[in-house]
Coordinates of C-alpha atoms in Angstrom, one line a residue:
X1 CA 24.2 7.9 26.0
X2 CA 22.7 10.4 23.1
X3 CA 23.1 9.2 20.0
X4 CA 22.9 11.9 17.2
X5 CA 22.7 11.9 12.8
X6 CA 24.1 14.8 10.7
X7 CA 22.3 15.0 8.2
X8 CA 21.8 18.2 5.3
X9 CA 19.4 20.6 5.2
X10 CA 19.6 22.3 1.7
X11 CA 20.7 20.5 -1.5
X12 CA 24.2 18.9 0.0
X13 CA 27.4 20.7 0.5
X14 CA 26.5 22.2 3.6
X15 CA 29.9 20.8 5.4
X16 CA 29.0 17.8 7.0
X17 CA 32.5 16.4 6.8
X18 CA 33.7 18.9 9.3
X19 CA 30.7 19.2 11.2
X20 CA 30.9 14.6 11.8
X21 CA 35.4 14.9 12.0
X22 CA 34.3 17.5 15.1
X23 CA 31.7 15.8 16.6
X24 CA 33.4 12.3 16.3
X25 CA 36.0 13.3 19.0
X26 CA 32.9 12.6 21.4
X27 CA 31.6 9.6 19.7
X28 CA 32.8 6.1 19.6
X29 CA 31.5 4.9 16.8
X30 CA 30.8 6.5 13.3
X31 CA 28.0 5.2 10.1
X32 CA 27.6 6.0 6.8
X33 CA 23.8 4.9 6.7
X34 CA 22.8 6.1 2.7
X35 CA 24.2 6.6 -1.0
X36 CA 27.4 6.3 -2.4
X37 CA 30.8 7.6 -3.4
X38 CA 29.1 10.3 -5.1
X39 CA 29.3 12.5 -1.2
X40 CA 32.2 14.1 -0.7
X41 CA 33.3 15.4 2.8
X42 CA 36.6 17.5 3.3
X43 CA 37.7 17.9 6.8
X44 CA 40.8 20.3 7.6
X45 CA 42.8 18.6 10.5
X46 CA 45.6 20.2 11.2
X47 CA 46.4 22.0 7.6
X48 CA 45.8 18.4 6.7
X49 CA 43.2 18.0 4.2
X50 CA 41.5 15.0 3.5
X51 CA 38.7 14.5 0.8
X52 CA 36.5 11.5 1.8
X53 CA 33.6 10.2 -0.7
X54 CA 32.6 6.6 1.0
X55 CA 34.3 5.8 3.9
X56 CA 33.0 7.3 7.1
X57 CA 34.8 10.7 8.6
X58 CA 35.6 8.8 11.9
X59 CA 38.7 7.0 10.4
X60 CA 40.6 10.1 10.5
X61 CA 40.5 9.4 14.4
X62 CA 40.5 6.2 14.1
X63 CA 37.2 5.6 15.6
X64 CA 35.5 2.0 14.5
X65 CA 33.6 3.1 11.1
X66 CA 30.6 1.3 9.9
X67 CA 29.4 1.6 6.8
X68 CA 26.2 0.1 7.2
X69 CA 23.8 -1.3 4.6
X70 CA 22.3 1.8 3.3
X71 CA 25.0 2.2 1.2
X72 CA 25.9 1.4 -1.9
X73 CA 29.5 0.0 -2.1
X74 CA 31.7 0.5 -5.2
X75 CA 34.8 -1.9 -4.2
X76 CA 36.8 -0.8 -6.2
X77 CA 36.3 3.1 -5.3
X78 CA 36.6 1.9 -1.6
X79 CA 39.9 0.5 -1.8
X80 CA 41.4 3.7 -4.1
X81 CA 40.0 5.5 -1.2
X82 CA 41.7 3.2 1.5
X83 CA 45.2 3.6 -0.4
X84 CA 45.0 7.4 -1.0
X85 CA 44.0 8.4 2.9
X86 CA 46.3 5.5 3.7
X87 CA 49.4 7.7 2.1
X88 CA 48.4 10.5 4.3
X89 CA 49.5 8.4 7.8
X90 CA 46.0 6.8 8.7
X91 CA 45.5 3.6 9.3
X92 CA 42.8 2.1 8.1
X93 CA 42.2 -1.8 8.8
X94 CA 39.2 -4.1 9.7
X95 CA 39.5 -3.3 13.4
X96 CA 38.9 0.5 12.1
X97 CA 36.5 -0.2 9.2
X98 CA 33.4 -2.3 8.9
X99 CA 31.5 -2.8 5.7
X100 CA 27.5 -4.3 6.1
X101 CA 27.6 -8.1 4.7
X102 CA 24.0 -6.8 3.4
X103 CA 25.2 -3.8 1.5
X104 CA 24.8 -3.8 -2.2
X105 CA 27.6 -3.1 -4.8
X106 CA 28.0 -0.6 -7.5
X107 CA 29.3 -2.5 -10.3
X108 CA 31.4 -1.3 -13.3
X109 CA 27.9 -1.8 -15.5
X110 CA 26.1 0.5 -13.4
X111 CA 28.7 3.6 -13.5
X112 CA 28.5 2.5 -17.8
X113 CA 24.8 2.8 -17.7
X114 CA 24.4 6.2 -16.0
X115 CA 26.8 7.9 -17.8
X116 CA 24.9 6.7 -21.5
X117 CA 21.4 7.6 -19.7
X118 CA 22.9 11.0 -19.0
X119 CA 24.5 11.4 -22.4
X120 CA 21.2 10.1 -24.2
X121 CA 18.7 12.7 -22.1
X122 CA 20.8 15.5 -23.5
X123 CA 18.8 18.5 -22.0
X124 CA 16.8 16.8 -20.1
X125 CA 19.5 15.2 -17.9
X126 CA 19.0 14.9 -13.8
X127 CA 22.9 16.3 -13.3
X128 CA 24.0 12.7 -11.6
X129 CA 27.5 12.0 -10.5
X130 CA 27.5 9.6 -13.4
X131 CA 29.2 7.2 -10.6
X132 CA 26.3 4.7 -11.0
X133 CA 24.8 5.0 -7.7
X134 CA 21.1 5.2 -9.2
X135 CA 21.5 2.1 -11.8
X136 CA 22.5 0.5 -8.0
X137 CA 20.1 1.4 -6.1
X138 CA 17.6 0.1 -9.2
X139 CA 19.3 -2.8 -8.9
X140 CA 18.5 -3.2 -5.3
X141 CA 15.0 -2.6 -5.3
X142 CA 14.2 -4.3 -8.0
X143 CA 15.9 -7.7 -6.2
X144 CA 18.4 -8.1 -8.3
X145 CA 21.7 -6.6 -6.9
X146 CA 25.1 -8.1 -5.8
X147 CA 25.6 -7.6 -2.3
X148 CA 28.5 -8.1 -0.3
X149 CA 28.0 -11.0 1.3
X150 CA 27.8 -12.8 -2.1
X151 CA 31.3 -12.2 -2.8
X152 CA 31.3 -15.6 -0.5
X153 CA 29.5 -17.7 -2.5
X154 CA 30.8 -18.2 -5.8
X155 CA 27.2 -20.4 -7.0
X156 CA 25.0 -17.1 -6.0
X157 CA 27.5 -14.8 -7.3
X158 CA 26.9 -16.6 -10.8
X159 CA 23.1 -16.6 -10.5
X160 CA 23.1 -12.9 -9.8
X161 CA 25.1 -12.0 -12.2
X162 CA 23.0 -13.7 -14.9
X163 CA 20.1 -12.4 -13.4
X164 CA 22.0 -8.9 -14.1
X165 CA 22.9 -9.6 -17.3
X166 CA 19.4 -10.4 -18.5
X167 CA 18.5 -7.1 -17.5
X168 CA 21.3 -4.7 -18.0
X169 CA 22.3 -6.4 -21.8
X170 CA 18.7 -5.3 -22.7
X171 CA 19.0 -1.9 -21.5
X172 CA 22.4 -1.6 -23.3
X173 CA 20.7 -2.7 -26.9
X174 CA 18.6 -0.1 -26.3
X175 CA 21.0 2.6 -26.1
X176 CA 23.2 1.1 -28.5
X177 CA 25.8 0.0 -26.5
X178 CA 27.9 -3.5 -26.7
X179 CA 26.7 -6.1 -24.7
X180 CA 28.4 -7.5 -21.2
X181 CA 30.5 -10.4 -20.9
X182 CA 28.9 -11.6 -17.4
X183 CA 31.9 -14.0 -17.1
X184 CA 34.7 -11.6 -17.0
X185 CA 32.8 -9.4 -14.0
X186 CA 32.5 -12.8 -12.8
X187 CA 36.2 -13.0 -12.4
X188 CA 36.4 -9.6 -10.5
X189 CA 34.3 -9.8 -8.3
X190 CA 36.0 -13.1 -7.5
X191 CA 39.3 -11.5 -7.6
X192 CA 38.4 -8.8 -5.2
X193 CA 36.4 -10.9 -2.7
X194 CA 39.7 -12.0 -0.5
X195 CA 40.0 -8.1 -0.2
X196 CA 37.0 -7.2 0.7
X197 CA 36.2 -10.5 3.1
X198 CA 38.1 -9.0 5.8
X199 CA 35.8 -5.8 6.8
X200 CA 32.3 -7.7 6.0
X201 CA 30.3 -7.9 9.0
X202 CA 26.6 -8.1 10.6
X203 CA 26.9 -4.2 11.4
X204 CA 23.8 -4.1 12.8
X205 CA 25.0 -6.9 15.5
X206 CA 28.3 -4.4 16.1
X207 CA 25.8 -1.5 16.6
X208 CA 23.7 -3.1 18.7
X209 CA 26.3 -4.3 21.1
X210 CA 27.8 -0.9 21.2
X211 CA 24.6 0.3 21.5
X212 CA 24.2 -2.0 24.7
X213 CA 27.5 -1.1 25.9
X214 CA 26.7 2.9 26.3
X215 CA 28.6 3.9 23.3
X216 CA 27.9 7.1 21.8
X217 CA 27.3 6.4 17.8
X218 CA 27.2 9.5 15.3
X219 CA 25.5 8.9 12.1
X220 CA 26.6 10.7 9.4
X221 CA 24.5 11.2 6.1
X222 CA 25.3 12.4 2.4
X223 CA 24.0 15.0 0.3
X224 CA 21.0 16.6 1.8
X225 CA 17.1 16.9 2.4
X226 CA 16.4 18.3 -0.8
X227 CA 18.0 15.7 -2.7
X228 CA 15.9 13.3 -0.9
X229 CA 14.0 10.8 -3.5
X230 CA 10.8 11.2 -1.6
X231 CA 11.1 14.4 -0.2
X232 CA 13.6 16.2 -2.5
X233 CA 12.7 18.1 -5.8
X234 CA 12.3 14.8 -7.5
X235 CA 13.4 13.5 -10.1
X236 CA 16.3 15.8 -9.5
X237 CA 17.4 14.2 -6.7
X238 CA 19.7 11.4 -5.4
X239 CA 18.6 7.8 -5.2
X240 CA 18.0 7.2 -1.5
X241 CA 16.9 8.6 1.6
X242 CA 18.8 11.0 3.0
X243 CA 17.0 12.5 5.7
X244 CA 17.7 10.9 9.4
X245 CA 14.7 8.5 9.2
X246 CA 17.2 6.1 7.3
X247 CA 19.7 6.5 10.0
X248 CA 17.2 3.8 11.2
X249 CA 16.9 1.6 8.6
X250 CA 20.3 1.8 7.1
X251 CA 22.5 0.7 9.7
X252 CA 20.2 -1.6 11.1
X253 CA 19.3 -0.1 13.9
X254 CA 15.3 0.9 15.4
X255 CA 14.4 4.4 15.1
X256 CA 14.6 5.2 18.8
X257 CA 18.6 4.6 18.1
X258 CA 18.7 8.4 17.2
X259 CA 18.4 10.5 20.2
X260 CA 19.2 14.4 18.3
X261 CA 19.6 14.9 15.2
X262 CA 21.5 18.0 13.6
X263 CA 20.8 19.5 10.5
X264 CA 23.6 21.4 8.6
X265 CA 22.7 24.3 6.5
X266 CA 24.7 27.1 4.9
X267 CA 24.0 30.9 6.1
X268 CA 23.5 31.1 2.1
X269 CA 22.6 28.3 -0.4
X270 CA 24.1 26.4 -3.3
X271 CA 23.5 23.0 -5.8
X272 CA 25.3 21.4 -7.4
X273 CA 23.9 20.0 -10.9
X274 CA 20.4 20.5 -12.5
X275 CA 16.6 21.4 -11.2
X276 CA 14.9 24.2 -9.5
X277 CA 16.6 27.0 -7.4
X278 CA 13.6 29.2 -6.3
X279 CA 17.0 31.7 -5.0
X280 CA 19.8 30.9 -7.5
X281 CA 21.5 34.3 -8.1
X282 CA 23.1 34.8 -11.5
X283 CA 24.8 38.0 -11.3
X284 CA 28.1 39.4 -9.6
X285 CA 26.4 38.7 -5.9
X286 CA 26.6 35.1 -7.0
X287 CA 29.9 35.0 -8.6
X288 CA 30.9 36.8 -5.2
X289 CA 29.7 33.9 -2.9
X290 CA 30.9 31.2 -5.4
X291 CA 34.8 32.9 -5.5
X292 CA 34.8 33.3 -1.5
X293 CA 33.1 29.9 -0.4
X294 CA 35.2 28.4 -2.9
X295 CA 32.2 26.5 -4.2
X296 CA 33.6 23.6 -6.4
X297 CA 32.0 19.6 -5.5
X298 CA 34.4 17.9 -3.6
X299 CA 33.6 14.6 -6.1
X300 CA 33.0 16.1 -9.5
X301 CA 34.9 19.5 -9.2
X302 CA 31.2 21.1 -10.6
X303 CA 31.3 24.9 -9.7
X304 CA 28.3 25.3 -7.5
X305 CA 25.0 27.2 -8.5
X306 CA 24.7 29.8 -5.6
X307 CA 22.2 32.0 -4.1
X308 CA 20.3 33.8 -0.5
X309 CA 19.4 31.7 1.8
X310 CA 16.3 30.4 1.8
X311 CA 14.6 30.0 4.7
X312 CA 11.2 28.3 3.3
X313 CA 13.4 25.1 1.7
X314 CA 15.5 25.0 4.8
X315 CA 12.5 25.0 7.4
X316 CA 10.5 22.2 5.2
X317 CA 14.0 20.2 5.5
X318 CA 13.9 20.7 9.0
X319 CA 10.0 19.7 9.3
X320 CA 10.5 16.2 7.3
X321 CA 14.1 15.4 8.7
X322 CA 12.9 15.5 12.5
X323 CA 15.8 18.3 12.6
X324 CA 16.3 19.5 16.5
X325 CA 18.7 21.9 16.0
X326 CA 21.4 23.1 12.9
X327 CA 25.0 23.8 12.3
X328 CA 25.0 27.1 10.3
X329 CA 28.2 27.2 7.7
X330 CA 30.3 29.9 6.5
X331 CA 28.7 33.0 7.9
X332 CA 32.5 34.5 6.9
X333 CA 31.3 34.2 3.1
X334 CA 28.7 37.2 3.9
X335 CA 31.5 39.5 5.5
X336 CA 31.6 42.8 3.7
X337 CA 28.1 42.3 2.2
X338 CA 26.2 45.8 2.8
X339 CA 23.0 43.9 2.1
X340 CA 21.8 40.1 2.6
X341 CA 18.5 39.1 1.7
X342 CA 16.5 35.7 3.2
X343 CA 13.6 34.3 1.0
X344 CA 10.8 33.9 3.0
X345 CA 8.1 32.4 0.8
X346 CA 7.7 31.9 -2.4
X347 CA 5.1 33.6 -5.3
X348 CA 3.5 31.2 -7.3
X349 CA 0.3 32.6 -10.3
X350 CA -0.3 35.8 -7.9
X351 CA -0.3 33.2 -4.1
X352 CA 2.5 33.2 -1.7
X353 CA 3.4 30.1 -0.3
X354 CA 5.0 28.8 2.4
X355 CA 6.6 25.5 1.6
X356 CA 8.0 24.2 -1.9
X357 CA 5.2 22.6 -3.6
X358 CA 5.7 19.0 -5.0
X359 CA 5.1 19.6 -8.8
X360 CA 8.0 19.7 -11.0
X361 CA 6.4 23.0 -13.0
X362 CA 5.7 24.3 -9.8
X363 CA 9.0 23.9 -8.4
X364 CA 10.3 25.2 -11.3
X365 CA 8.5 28.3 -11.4
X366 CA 8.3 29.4 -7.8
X367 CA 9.6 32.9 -7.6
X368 CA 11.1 34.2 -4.3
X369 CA 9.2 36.5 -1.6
X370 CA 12.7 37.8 0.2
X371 CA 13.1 39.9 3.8
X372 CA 16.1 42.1 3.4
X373 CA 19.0 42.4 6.7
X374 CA 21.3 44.8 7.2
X375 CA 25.2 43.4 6.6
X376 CA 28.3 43.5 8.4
X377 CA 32.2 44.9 7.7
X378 CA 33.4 42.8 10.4
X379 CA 35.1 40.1 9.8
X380 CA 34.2 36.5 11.5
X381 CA 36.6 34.1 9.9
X382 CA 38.0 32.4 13.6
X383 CA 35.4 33.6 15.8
X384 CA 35.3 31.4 18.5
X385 CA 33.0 33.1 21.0
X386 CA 29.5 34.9 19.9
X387 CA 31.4 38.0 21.6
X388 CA 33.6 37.8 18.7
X389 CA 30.7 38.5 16.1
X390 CA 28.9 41.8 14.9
X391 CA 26.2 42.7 16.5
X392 CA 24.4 42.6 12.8
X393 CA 25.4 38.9 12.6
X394 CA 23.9 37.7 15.4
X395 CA 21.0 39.8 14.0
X396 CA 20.9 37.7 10.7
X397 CA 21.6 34.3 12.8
X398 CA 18.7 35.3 15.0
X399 CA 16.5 36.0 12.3
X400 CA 17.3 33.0 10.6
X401 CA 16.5 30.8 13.6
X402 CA 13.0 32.2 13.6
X403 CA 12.2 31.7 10.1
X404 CA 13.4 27.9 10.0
X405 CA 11.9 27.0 13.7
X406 CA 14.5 25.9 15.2
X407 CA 17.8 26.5 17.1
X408 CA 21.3 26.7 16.2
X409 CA 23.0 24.4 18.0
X410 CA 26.4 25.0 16.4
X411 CA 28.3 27.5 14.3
X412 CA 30.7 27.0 11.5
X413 CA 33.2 30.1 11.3
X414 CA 35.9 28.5 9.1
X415 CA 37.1 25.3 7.7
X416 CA 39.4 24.0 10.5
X417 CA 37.7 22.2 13.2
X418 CA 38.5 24.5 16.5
X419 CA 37.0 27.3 14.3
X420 CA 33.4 26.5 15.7
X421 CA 31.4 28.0 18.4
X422 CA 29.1 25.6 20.3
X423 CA 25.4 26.6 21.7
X424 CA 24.3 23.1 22.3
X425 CA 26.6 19.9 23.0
X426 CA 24.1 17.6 21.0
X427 CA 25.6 14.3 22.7
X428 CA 24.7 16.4 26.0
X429 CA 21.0 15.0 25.7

């Protein structure tokens, strides 16, 4: 059986949680392989709406959800989470829900210590959820992180906290904050251990014996490949992979696990916080996109930065991300739009280029070379059927497709999951 990731292709937002909710009708098995509760996902289920930030989309069918050890895990968050989805009828137990014994947790400290970073840069601030998924993943690297499997052993619990507390109390002097009592998050983490005991588990055993069994397993990432800390425009980027490469190594898995993987891009672009937007539009064409995509984070409530589709960021995201094919979103935002224009390279001290440079200047001062298409009246909110679109659409989706090198396998005409047309069946492979 195919095994496919979802990953995104611009700067996040692109509507993965719709895009995983559809496809997980033909999986078995759904994982959450990188970041936090800082992703938001909002899939449309029958006028049902349900916001998700850290569990995986596949509970909403009650498929077996893994979230595997790429993450990092605020508890508390988790279990809000559980409760509010709970109150909209779905069950959600460990039979449904698995959580990596080897994932690390966001603790109150780190969610304290990127909000004062971000308060204390002033201008110069990276735009971060302020949910402390950075000061976590710090934490990780640097060897020092509670993970979830410590919850189980109160003696390492207490040597890892102290361990923490020789680090973060320093940090804290320094920005003039009070120092932690390591003894009280002691007693919360204790006091929240029976909780979370029950969904801890060797996921990368569960996957590889689902794996073995012929089970079709969806991988579903967070934000997108330009928010990528290697690949993304760093530093204004999230703190973890998030290109399909870590599907890999953050469930557990071998890369060969992931047979197709489908890249989700917007048929215009947005961001969501600080750094460069080589397209950002700041006029009443962007205002226009923002009002009718009803661009507002799903976790923060930010209004979204908006602006043309840019072909150059998108085809790079492809290129690094091992992309196959893409989900194109909200193609009904452009109806009525006389004229759309596509960047297709970008003018830097009197060169065009073709990719985004690394440089943070650079990046910063790219100006876009854009192709101008000819619009449509039509409307394709619903289309179900490429017979149902304008002839000028398909033009624009066409054009698009040659620009970014590669096929769309799916497209996105509304928020509600039936209102999709499907090229490619990517669990077909």
């Amino acid at each position: 059986m195919t095994n496919v990731a979802v990953v995104g292709a611009q700067w996040g937002d692109e509507g993965k949680g719709k895009v995983v909710d559809w496809l997980s009708e033909r999986a078995d098995v759904v994982v959450r392989f990188q970041g936090g509760h800082n992703a938001g996902h909002t899939l449309v289920v029958n006028d049902a709406v349900y916001k998700l930030s850290l569990l995986p989309s596949g509970v909403v069918r009650g498929k077996l959800s893994i979230i595997g050890n790429g993450v990092v895990v605020d508890p508390w968050a988790l279990f809000d989470e559980i409760e509010r989805i709970q109150k909209q009828g779905v069950t959600i137990s460990p039979e449904v829900l698995r959580i990596a014994d080897n994932a690390c947790l966001i603790l109150p400290i780190h969610g304290e210590l990127d909000r004062a970073r971000e308060e204390a840069a002033g201008g110069g601030k990276i735009g971060t959820t302020g949910r402390g998924i950075g000061p976590a993943y710090e934490d990780k690297v640097a060897r020092r992180a509670v993970r979830v499997c410590d919850l189980a052993e109160p003696e390492t619990l207490r040597f890892k906290i102290d361990r923490l507390m020789t680090h973060h109390n320093a940090l804290r002097r320094g920005l003039g904050a009070e120092p932690l009592d390591g003894e009280q998050l002691f007693e919360q983490l204790q006091a929240l251990a029976p909780r979370l005991a029950p969904y801890a588990t060797p996921v990368w055993k569960v996957l590889d014996e689902a794996r073995r069994a012929g089970r079709r397993i969806l991988f579903e990432g967070a934000q997108g490949a330009m928010l990528d800390v290697e690949h993304g425009t760093y530093p204004f980027v999230t703190s973890s992979n998030t290109v399909s490469g870590q599907a890999a190594a953050g469930s557990g898995m071998g890369p060969g696990a992931v047979a197709y993987v489908l890249g989700i891009t917007k048929a215009y672009t947005t961001r969501v916080g600080s750094g460069p937007f080589p397209t950002e539009l700041f006029d009443d064409v962007g205002e226009g996109l923002g009002e009718r995509g009803r661009e507002f984070g799903t976790v923060t409530g930010r209004r979204r930065r908006c602006g043309w589709f840019d072909a150059v960021m998108v085809r790079q995201a492809i290129k690094v991300g091992g992309v196959d094919g893409i989900v194109l979103t909200k193609l009904d935002v452009l109806d009525g739009m006389a004229d759309l224009k596509v960047c297709v390279g970008y003018e830097l001290d009197g060169v065009v280029l073709d990719h985004f440079p690394a440089g943070m200047a650079a990046q910063a001062n790219v100006k876009p070379v854009y192709e101008t298409l000819e619009g449509w009246s039509e409307s394709t909110r619903g289309a179900r059927t490429w017979a149902d679109l304008p002839a000028t659409a398909i033009k624009y989706i066409r054009r698009i497709e040659e620009l970014i090198e590669a096929p769309v396998a799916i497209l996105s005409t509304g928020p509600d999951r039936e209102e999709t047309i499907l090229v490619h069946d990517p669990f077909a492979d």
